[in-house]
Short mmCIF file of C-alpha atoms in Angstrom, two decimals:
data_model
loop_
_atom_site.label_atom_id
_atom_site.label_comp_id
_atom_site.label_asym_id
_atom_site.label_seq_id
_atom_site.Cartn_x
_atom_site.Cartn_y
_atom_site.Cartn_z
CA MET A 44 109.92 138.28 99.82
CA LYS A 45 112.96 137.92 97.61
CA PRO A 46 112.27 139.31 94.11
CA THR A 47 112.23 136.87 91.22
CA ASN A 48 115.29 137.22 89.02
CA PRO A 49 114.70 137.64 85.28
CA THR A 50 115.42 134.56 83.20
CA GLY A 51 116.31 133.78 79.60
CA LYS A 52 117.22 136.77 77.44
CA ALA A 53 116.70 139.20 80.32
CA ALA A 54 119.09 137.25 82.54
CA ALA A 55 121.69 137.10 79.80
CA ALA A 56 121.37 140.84 79.27
CA ASN A 57 121.78 141.40 83.01
CA ASP A 58 124.93 139.28 83.14
CA ALA A 59 126.47 141.13 80.21
CA ASP A 60 125.43 144.55 81.49
CA ALA A 61 126.86 143.94 84.96
CA ALA A 62 130.26 142.84 83.66
CA SER A 63 132.14 146.14 83.81
CA ILE A 64 132.05 149.79 84.76
CA ASP A 65 131.49 152.18 81.85
CA ALA A 66 133.37 155.30 82.88
CA ALA A 67 132.22 157.21 79.78
CA ALA A 68 128.50 156.48 80.27
CA THR A 69 126.21 159.53 80.30
CA ARG A 70 122.55 159.22 81.20
CA ASN A 71 119.92 160.47 78.75
CA GLU A 72 118.23 162.93 81.09
CA ALA A 73 115.13 163.43 78.91
CA LEU A 74 114.62 159.64 78.75
CA ALA A 75 115.15 159.30 82.50
CA GLU A 76 112.57 162.01 83.18
CA ARG A 77 110.02 160.23 80.96
CA LEU A 78 110.74 156.86 82.61
CA PHE A 79 110.25 158.07 86.16
CA ALA A 80 107.19 160.12 85.21
CA PHE A 81 105.75 156.88 83.78
CA GLN A 82 106.67 155.05 87.00
CA ARG A 83 104.86 157.65 89.13
CA ARG A 84 101.83 157.69 86.82
CA GLN A 85 101.46 153.91 86.94
CA GLN A 86 102.38 153.71 90.66
CA LEU A 87 105.01 151.06 89.95
CA SER A 88 107.59 149.89 92.44
CA ASP A 89 111.20 149.60 91.27
CA GLU A 90 110.72 145.83 91.21
CA LYS A 91 107.66 146.00 88.94
CA LEU A 92 109.26 148.58 86.66
CA GLY A 93 112.41 146.48 86.46
CA ARG A 94 110.31 143.48 85.50
CA LYS A 95 108.76 145.44 82.63
CA LEU A 96 112.28 146.33 81.48
CA GLY A 97 113.58 142.77 81.86
CA ARG A 98 115.93 143.86 84.63
CA GLU A 99 116.21 143.62 88.39
CA ALA A 100 114.97 146.41 90.67
CA THR A 101 118.56 147.48 91.41
CA TYR A 102 118.94 148.63 87.79
CA VAL A 103 116.08 151.07 88.24
CA SER A 104 117.38 152.42 91.54
CA ARG A 105 120.93 152.78 90.18
CA TYR A 106 119.61 154.56 87.10
CA ARG A 107 117.65 156.95 89.32
CA ALA A 108 120.74 157.74 91.42
CA PHE A 109 122.99 157.77 88.36
CA ASN A 110 126.58 158.63 89.19
CA GLU A 111 128.55 159.60 86.10
CA GLY A 112 131.71 157.58 85.66
CA LYS A 113 130.53 154.81 87.97
CA TRP A 114 127.73 153.16 86.00
CA ARG A 115 128.31 149.40 85.87
CA GLY A 116 127.30 147.69 82.65
CA ASN A 117 126.02 148.67 79.22
CA LEU A 118 124.00 151.85 79.64
CA ALA A 119 123.06 151.96 75.95
CA ASN A 120 121.37 148.54 76.19
CA PHE A 121 119.45 149.57 79.29
CA GLU A 122 118.29 152.84 77.72
CA ASP A 123 117.26 150.94 74.58
CA ALA A 124 115.02 148.80 76.80
CA ILE A 125 113.60 151.96 78.41
CA ALA A 126 112.91 153.56 75.01
CA SER A 127 111.16 150.39 73.79
CA LEU A 128 108.99 150.21 76.91
CA LEU A 129 108.00 153.87 76.71
CA MET A 130 107.22 153.60 73.00
CA LYS A 131 104.94 150.64 73.65
CA GLU A 132 103.19 152.40 76.53
CA GLU A 133 102.73 155.58 74.49
CA LEU A 134 101.25 153.57 71.63
CA MET A 135 98.80 152.04 74.11
CA GLN A 136 97.60 155.42 75.34
CA GLY A 137 94.63 157.32 74.00
CA ASP A 138 91.69 154.92 74.43
CA ASP A 139 89.68 157.43 76.45
CA MET A 140 90.04 160.03 73.70
CA GLN A 141 89.03 157.70 70.87
CA LEU A 142 85.80 156.14 72.11
CA SER A 143 83.44 155.24 69.29
CA GLU A 144 80.08 153.50 69.04
CA GLU A 145 80.98 151.90 65.72
CA GLY A 146 82.51 148.44 65.37
CA PHE A 147 84.29 146.26 67.91
CA CYS A 148 82.02 144.76 70.57
CA VAL A 149 80.33 148.04 71.53
CA LYS A 150 76.83 146.92 70.53
CA SER A 151 76.99 143.60 72.40
CA VAL A 152 78.54 145.22 75.50
CA PHE A 153 75.85 147.91 75.48
CA GLU A 154 73.13 145.26 75.20
CA PHE A 155 74.66 143.32 78.10
CA LEU A 156 74.96 146.43 80.28
CA ASP A 157 71.42 147.55 79.41
CA PHE A 158 70.07 144.12 80.41
CA ILE A 159 71.93 144.13 83.74
CA HIS A 160 70.86 147.70 84.44
CA GLN A 161 67.19 147.34 83.49
CA HIS A 162 66.67 144.02 85.27
CA ARG A 163 68.84 144.95 88.26
CA HIS A 164 70.96 141.81 87.98
CA ILE A 165 74.56 140.98 88.72
CA GLY A 166 76.25 139.62 85.61
CA VAL A 167 79.48 138.76 83.83
CA GLY A 168 80.42 139.85 80.30
CA TYR A 169 83.58 138.08 79.20
CA GLY A 170 85.82 137.70 76.17
CA PRO A 171 89.46 137.76 75.07
CA ALA A 172 91.59 140.87 75.53
CA GLY A 173 91.59 143.40 72.73
CA PRO A 174 88.18 143.56 71.02
CA GLY A 175 87.14 146.67 72.96
CA LYS A 176 85.36 145.66 76.19
CA THR A 177 87.08 148.38 78.19
CA CYS A 178 86.38 151.14 75.66
CA ALA A 179 82.75 150.02 75.41
CA GLY A 180 82.36 150.00 79.19
CA LYS A 181 83.87 153.50 79.49
CA LEU A 182 81.71 154.77 76.65
CA TYR A 183 78.55 153.38 78.27
CA ALA A 184 79.46 155.04 81.58
CA ALA A 185 80.16 158.33 79.77
CA LYS A 186 76.71 158.21 78.16
CA ASN A 187 75.03 157.22 81.45
CA PRO A 188 76.46 159.56 84.11
CA THR A 189 74.69 157.83 87.01
CA CYS A 190 76.81 154.72 86.34
CA VAL A 191 79.97 154.05 88.30
CA TYR A 192 82.84 152.67 86.21
CA LEU A 193 85.73 151.05 88.06
CA HIS A 194 88.83 149.46 86.53
CA ILE A 195 90.53 146.87 88.73
CA TRP A 196 94.31 147.06 88.95
CA ASP A 197 96.78 144.67 90.54
CA TRP A 198 96.83 146.86 93.64
CA THR A 199 93.01 147.10 93.97
CA THR A 200 92.06 143.41 93.78
CA GLY A 201 91.59 142.94 97.54
CA ARG A 202 88.33 143.54 99.37
CA ASP A 203 89.42 146.61 101.34
CA LYS A 204 91.03 148.27 98.30
CA LEU A 205 87.90 147.54 96.24
CA ILE A 206 85.72 149.19 98.89
CA ASN A 207 88.04 152.21 98.95
CA GLU A 208 87.93 152.55 95.15
CA LEU A 209 84.14 152.19 95.00
CA THR A 210 83.75 154.80 97.72
CA ARG A 211 86.00 157.19 95.83
CA ALA A 212 84.48 156.58 92.39
CA ALA A 213 80.91 156.95 93.64
CA LEU A 214 81.75 160.05 95.71
CA VAL A 215 80.36 158.40 98.86
CA ARG A 216 80.83 160.15 102.19
CA CYS A 217 80.86 158.26 105.45
CA GLY A 218 78.66 159.32 108.31
CA LYS A 219 79.83 159.54 111.90
CA ASN A 220 81.10 156.14 113.12
CA GLU A 221 80.11 154.62 109.77
CA SER A 222 82.44 152.29 107.87
CA LYS A 223 82.98 152.71 104.14
CA ALA A 224 81.13 149.45 103.46
CA GLU A 225 78.14 150.68 105.49
CA ALA A 226 78.22 154.03 103.69
CA LEU A 227 78.23 152.28 100.32
CA VAL A 228 75.22 150.15 101.28
CA ARG A 229 73.33 153.20 102.55
CA THR A 230 74.10 155.20 99.40
CA PHE A 231 73.32 152.49 96.85
CA ARG A 232 70.32 150.79 98.44
CA ASP A 233 67.49 150.97 95.88
CA SER A 234 69.35 153.67 93.94
CA ASP A 235 69.26 151.83 90.58
CA ARG A 236 72.80 153.00 89.74
CA LEU A 237 74.75 150.54 87.59
CA ILE A 238 78.24 149.61 88.78
CA ILE A 239 80.59 148.50 85.99
CA ILE A 240 83.68 146.64 87.17
CA ASP A 241 86.29 146.13 84.46
CA ASN A 242 89.21 143.65 84.53
CA ALA A 243 87.15 141.79 87.12
CA GLN A 244 88.89 138.44 86.57
CA ILE A 245 91.69 139.50 88.92
CA LEU A 246 89.40 140.20 91.88
CA THR A 247 90.15 138.07 94.92
CA THR A 248 87.64 135.60 96.37
CA ARG A 249 86.94 137.99 99.26
CA SER A 250 86.28 140.81 96.80
CA ARG A 251 83.79 138.71 94.84
CA LYS A 252 82.09 137.68 98.09
CA PHE A 253 81.80 141.35 99.07
CA LEU A 254 80.13 142.13 95.72
CA MET A 255 77.64 139.28 96.20
CA ASP A 256 76.79 140.48 99.71
CA PHE A 257 76.62 144.09 98.52
CA PHE A 258 74.23 143.07 95.73
CA ASP A 259 72.01 141.16 98.17
CA ALA A 260 71.93 144.14 100.55
CA THR A 261 71.24 146.85 97.98
CA ARG A 262 69.86 145.16 94.82
CA THR A 263 72.27 147.41 92.94
CA PRO A 264 72.89 146.19 89.36
CA ILE A 265 76.54 145.13 88.95
CA ALA A 266 78.18 144.28 85.62
CA MET A 267 81.60 142.67 85.61
CA LEU A 268 83.77 142.68 82.48
CA GLY A 269 86.83 140.48 82.07
CA ASN A 270 88.51 137.64 80.21
CA GLN A 271 87.43 133.99 80.27
CA GLU A 272 89.21 133.42 83.59
CA ILE A 273 86.38 135.14 85.43
CA VAL A 274 83.93 132.46 84.25
CA LYS A 275 86.11 129.70 85.73
CA LYS A 276 86.23 131.52 89.06
CA PHE A 277 82.47 131.81 89.25
CA GLU A 278 81.97 128.21 88.14
CA ALA A 279 84.22 127.12 91.01
CA ASN A 280 81.79 128.63 93.54
CA ASP A 281 78.17 127.46 93.22
CA GLN A 282 76.86 130.16 95.56
CA HIS A 283 78.44 132.93 93.50
CA ALA A 284 77.49 131.39 90.15
CA SER A 285 73.85 131.03 91.20
CA ARG A 286 73.61 134.82 91.74
CA LEU A 287 74.49 135.68 88.13
CA GLY A 288 71.56 136.96 86.11
CA ARG A 289 73.60 136.74 82.91
CA CYS A 290 76.99 135.34 81.92
CA ILE A 291 77.78 135.92 78.25
CA ASP A 292 80.64 136.33 75.77
CA VAL A 293 80.24 139.98 74.78
CA THR A 294 82.86 139.73 72.03
CA ASP A 295 81.28 136.90 70.04
CA ALA A 296 80.04 138.10 66.65
CA GLY A 297 79.62 135.54 63.89
CA GLY A 298 78.73 135.37 60.21
CA GLU A 299 77.61 138.51 58.41
CA HIS A 300 77.41 140.40 61.67
CA ARG A 301 81.11 139.77 62.34
CA SER A 302 81.98 140.99 58.86
CA SER A 303 80.11 144.27 59.31
CA VAL A 304 81.58 144.74 62.80
CA ASP A 305 85.12 144.18 61.49
CA LYS A 306 84.66 146.63 58.62
CA ALA A 307 83.27 149.28 60.96
CA SER A 308 86.14 148.61 63.38
CA VAL A 309 88.73 149.10 60.63
CA LEU A 310 87.25 152.44 59.59
CA THR A 311 87.04 153.59 63.20
CA LEU A 312 90.68 152.63 63.86
CA LEU A 313 91.97 154.34 60.72
CA LYS A 314 89.98 157.53 61.33
CA ALA A 315 91.22 157.67 64.92
CA TYR A 316 94.87 156.69 64.56
CA MET A 317 95.85 157.06 60.89
CA PRO A 318 93.33 159.49 59.39
CA THR A 319 95.39 160.10 56.26
CA ALA A 320 94.82 156.45 55.31
CA ALA A 321 91.12 156.19 56.19
CA ASP A 322 90.08 155.97 52.52
CA ASP A 323 93.05 153.88 51.38
CA LYS A 324 91.72 150.44 50.36
CA ALA A 325 95.13 148.74 50.74
CA ALA A 326 95.51 150.19 54.25
CA GLN A 327 91.97 149.06 55.11
CA SER A 328 92.72 145.53 53.91
CA GLU A 329 96.00 145.34 55.87
CA THR A 330 94.31 146.62 59.04
CA LEU A 331 91.51 144.08 58.64
CA ALA A 332 94.13 141.32 58.36
CA ILE A 333 95.69 142.48 61.66
CA LEU A 334 92.27 142.61 63.29
CA ARG A 335 91.51 139.05 62.23
CA THR A 336 94.87 137.51 63.13
CA LYS A 337 94.14 134.32 65.05
CA ASP A 338 96.91 134.58 67.63
CA GLY A 339 97.21 137.99 69.23
CA GLY A 340 95.22 139.88 66.61
CA SER A 341 92.97 142.46 68.21
CA ALA A 342 91.89 146.05 68.18
CA ARG A 343 94.71 146.79 70.62
CA THR A 344 97.35 145.36 68.27
CA ALA A 345 95.84 147.17 65.30
CA LYS A 346 95.74 150.43 67.22
CA MET A 347 99.40 150.22 68.22
CA THR A 348 100.37 149.39 64.64
CA LEU A 349 98.41 152.30 63.17
CA LYS A 350 99.74 154.81 65.70
CA LEU A 351 103.28 153.77 64.92
CA ALA A 352 102.53 153.81 61.16
CA GLN A 353 101.19 157.36 61.50
CA ASN A 354 104.44 158.37 63.22
CA ILE A 355 106.40 156.78 60.38
CA THR A 356 104.48 158.62 57.65
CA SER A 357 104.81 161.93 59.49
CA THR A 358 108.61 161.62 59.42
CA ALA A 359 108.81 159.96 55.98
CA PRO A 360 105.92 161.32 53.84
CA SER A 361 107.09 159.41 50.74
CA ILE A 362 106.18 156.06 52.34
CA THR A 363 102.75 154.78 51.33
CA PRO A 364 100.21 154.02 54.09
CA LEU A 365 100.39 150.31 53.28
CA ASP A 366 104.20 150.21 53.53
CA ALA A 367 104.08 152.25 56.74
CA ILE A 368 101.65 149.76 58.31
CA ARG A 369 103.81 146.82 57.25
CA LEU A 370 106.95 148.53 58.58
CA ALA A 371 105.17 149.27 61.87
CA LYS A 372 104.14 145.61 62.17
CA THR A 373 107.75 144.53 61.68
CA GLN A 374 109.04 147.02 64.28
CA LEU A 375 106.49 145.88 66.86
CA ILE A 376 107.36 142.21 66.24
CA HIS A 377 111.06 142.96 66.72
CA GLN A 378 110.28 144.97 69.84
CA GLU A 379 108.34 142.04 71.36
CA ALA A 380 111.18 139.65 70.51
CA ALA A 381 113.87 141.89 72.01
#
């Protein structure tokens, strides 16, 4: 299939970059090493990596096989795009190391997972991206080692890939002449092990059907976490929807409860990502404002801002925590607009 060409700003950048050969261009080898290490880590094709950079796949392949004196276009612009991408990805890292039971939607996710586990149901816990569903699911699995936690990626949405990932995550071994699906059923039948499937809204119809059949065959409790799209997909199939023992927004906290959750979330974020500002009231207030932003405000946004603010204060100690947070917000906004 022919790859989709970037449009808008990315297309304009491509046209400008491809205009001429820059004979003096020299590749930043350290940046290139980081980029291709990131590509291998995320298992990205050149096309997908190019899309993240706002470029076509040929840019990635030409950058990999860089030939000094023959680079066509503006290398500085391309490496600026690489640096911005890597900075964003690095700011997103670290969730597994910063799991906390305080704030966010941890309590409601735990209650949902406990219900599914104890009653041996199949259920859906949904909510917008950012409030901490993934961290809560990982934390629950870490505290309950018999659970199987599985994050769904773009390349594991299909039925066969899902079966492969479940087999790997649950350390299931196939018997002689036994398929992986059969081995999973044999292993999980009446085992009472909770399976947590995160990012479940991107599962294909065949994958969801497999989970329904697997649940019927084993009575294994299965909890799916995802955004609101997963609810629409289950509502579109009466047979699948009728199997759900619970379908609930695990991020919905209102009134006084929301206030206490937000305050706990702010303290957790500051202690984890900007510890020098944990007791700074102005920094707490600014972080709370980010957390409560209507459009795009979330724990993920706040985390990226605080990590960048911590980097800023480490290189410029004279900047106050509040000014560092505001500067980080501005840099991230400009990065998104670039």
